[in-house]
Amino acid sequence: MAIDVNPTAEASYARTLISRGCPKALAIQVANILVHTPDTSRLSSHEERLVKQAYSYTQDCA
């Protein structure tokens, strides 16, 4: 097992979402969106839906 001592922001977002119950594929996709669009007011409606969906898993599992 390899431990990344300096994880990227994208890896941290994805790992956090996955640990809270978000499916891996969705977590990776949303992590990529969040890293490349830090100003969430600039998200497209599709991206916004994906982010909300990913975080809905965390609300149920937190």
XYZ file of N, CA and C in Angstrom:
186
model
N 0.836 -1.174 0.000
C 0.000 0.000 0.000
C 0.883 1.239 0.000
N 0.689 2.086 -0.975
C 1.465 3.322 -1.075
C 0.684 4.464 -0.446
N 1.370 5.260 0.338
C 0.743 6.424 0.958
C 1.338 7.666 0.325
N 0.466 8.512 -0.206
C 0.903 9.754 -0.822
C 1.025 10.811 0.267
N 2.263 11.182 0.600
C 2.461 12.144 1.690
C 2.155 13.574 1.263
N 2.083 13.826 -0.023
C 1.735 15.147 -0.544
C 0.634 14.999 -1.590
N -0.571 14.661 -1.161
C -1.640 14.448 -2.142
C -2.033 15.753 -2.825
N -2.487 15.629 -4.043
C -2.987 16.796 -4.756
C -4.344 17.175 -4.174
N -4.772 18.391 -4.443
C -6.098 18.819 -3.994
C -7.163 17.912 -4.591
N -6.979 17.553 -5.852
C -7.946 16.684 -6.526
C -8.059 15.337 -5.817
N -6.924 14.746 -5.461
C -6.928 13.462 -4.766
C -7.580 13.591 -3.392
N -7.335 14.703 -2.710
C -7.932 14.919 -1.392
C -9.447 15.053 -1.483
N -9.927 15.836 -2.458
C -11.373 15.963 -2.659
C -12.000 14.595 -2.918
N -11.403 13.850 -3.850
C -11.950 12.552 -4.230
C -11.958 11.589 -3.051
N -10.857 11.531 -2.334
C -10.756 10.616 -1.199
C -11.796 10.956 -0.128
N -11.998 12.242 0.129
C -12.983 12.660 1.127
C -14.392 12.264 0.700
N -14.732 12.534 -0.563
C -16.071 12.180 -1.050
C -16.294 10.675 -0.997
N -15.307 9.905 -1.403
C -15.425 8.442 -1.394
C -15.588 7.931 0.030
N -14.830 8.501 0.957
C -14.906 8.041 2.347
C -16.269 8.321 2.969
N -17.008 9.248 2.374
C -18.337 9.585 2.894
C -19.465 8.912 2.130
N -19.119 7.992 1.235
C -20.137 7.198 0.574
C -20.415 7.530 -0.875
N -19.754 8.517 -1.431
C -19.950 8.879 -2.834
C -19.297 7.811 -3.717
N -19.970 7.378 -4.776
C -19.356 6.404 -5.693
C -18.047 6.952 -6.271
N -17.082 6.064 -6.438
C -15.736 6.459 -6.858
C -15.729 7.255 -8.166
N -16.446 6.803 -9.170
C -16.434 7.488 -10.475
C -16.961 8.914 -10.350
N -18.016 9.096 -9.585
C -18.581 10.426 -9.392
C -17.634 11.294 -8.576
N -17.035 10.733 -7.545
C -16.103 11.484 -6.702
C -14.916 11.995 -7.509
N -14.384 11.163 -8.383
C -13.241 11.566 -9.211
C -13.642 12.677 -10.168
N -14.805 12.543 -10.763
C -15.292 13.555 -11.703
C -15.527 14.892 -10.991
N -16.147 14.867 -9.839
C -16.435 16.090 -9.094
C -15.145 16.716 -8.562
N -14.217 15.908 -8.114
C -12.931 16.433 -7.645
C -12.241 17.197 -8.763
N -12.287 16.653 -9.962
C -11.689 17.328 -11.116
C -12.387 18.661 -11.385
N -13.697 18.669 -11.302
C -14.466 19.905 -11.521
C -14.075 20.947 -10.483
N -14.028 20.549 -9.209
C -13.742 21.499 -8.136
C -12.333 22.077 -8.223
N -11.384 21.274 -8.655
C -10.005 21.752 -8.785
C -9.871 22.735 -9.942
N -10.559 22.459 -11.038
C -10.410 23.305 -12.219
C -11.368 24.485 -12.271
N -12.347 24.521 -11.373
C -13.289 25.643 -11.308
C -13.473 26.031 -9.846
N -12.457 26.689 -9.258
C -12.546 27.019 -7.840
C -13.684 28.003 -7.511
N -14.080 28.819 -8.474
C -15.204 29.735 -8.274
C -16.472 28.994 -8.682
N -17.179 28.447 -7.706
C -18.329 27.595 -8.012
C -19.468 28.351 -8.684
N -19.436 29.665 -8.672
C -20.480 30.411 -9.380
C -20.307 30.301 -10.895
N -19.173 29.787 -11.333
C -18.907 29.630 -12.771
C -19.160 28.225 -13.290
N -19.720 27.384 -12.459
C -20.021 26.019 -12.889
C -21.200 26.022 -13.859
N -21.133 25.130 -14.828
C -22.282 24.953 -15.716
C -23.385 24.262 -14.919
N -24.588 24.264 -15.452
C -25.698 23.620 -14.731
C -25.438 22.116 -14.566
N -24.817 21.497 -15.562
C -24.493 20.072 -15.477
C -23.462 19.823 -14.368
N -22.412 20.652 -14.333
C -21.389 20.505 -13.305
C -21.983 20.743 -11.911
N -22.839 21.737 -11.809
C -23.477 22.034 -10.531
C -24.306 20.841 -10.044
N -25.035 20.206 -10.951
C -25.824 19.018 -10.593
C -24.927 17.886 -10.095
N -23.791 17.689 -10.768
C -22.871 16.624 -10.357
C -22.317 16.887 -8.958
N -21.934 18.137 -8.694
C -21.394 18.488 -7.377
C -22.463 18.271 -6.310
N -23.678 18.721 -6.571
C -24.761 18.531 -5.603
C -25.030 17.054 -5.369
N -24.991 16.272 -6.437
C -25.217 14.834 -6.303
C -24.132 14.199 -5.432
N -22.881 14.565 -5.677
C -21.773 14.000 -4.896
C -21.910 14.356 -3.424
N -22.261 15.588 -3.149
C -22.394 16.010 -1.758
C -23.664 15.476 -1.106
N -24.648 15.080 -1.889
C -25.847 14.490 -1.284
C -25.515 13.157 -0.617
N -24.549 12.432 -1.145
C -24.113 11.187 -0.513
C -23.483 11.495 0.834
N -22.725 12.564 0.905
C -22.036 12.886 2.156
C -23.037 13.288 3.228
N -24.143 13.916 2.850
C -25.138 14.315 3.838
C -25.808 13.083 4.437
N -26.031 12.077 3.630
C -26.675 10.860 4.119
C -25.738 10.036 4.994
N -24.442 10.119 4.713
C -23.486 9.244 5.378
C -22.700 9.940 6.486
N -22.785 11.249 6.565
C -21.977 11.981 7.551
C -22.523 11.821 8.948
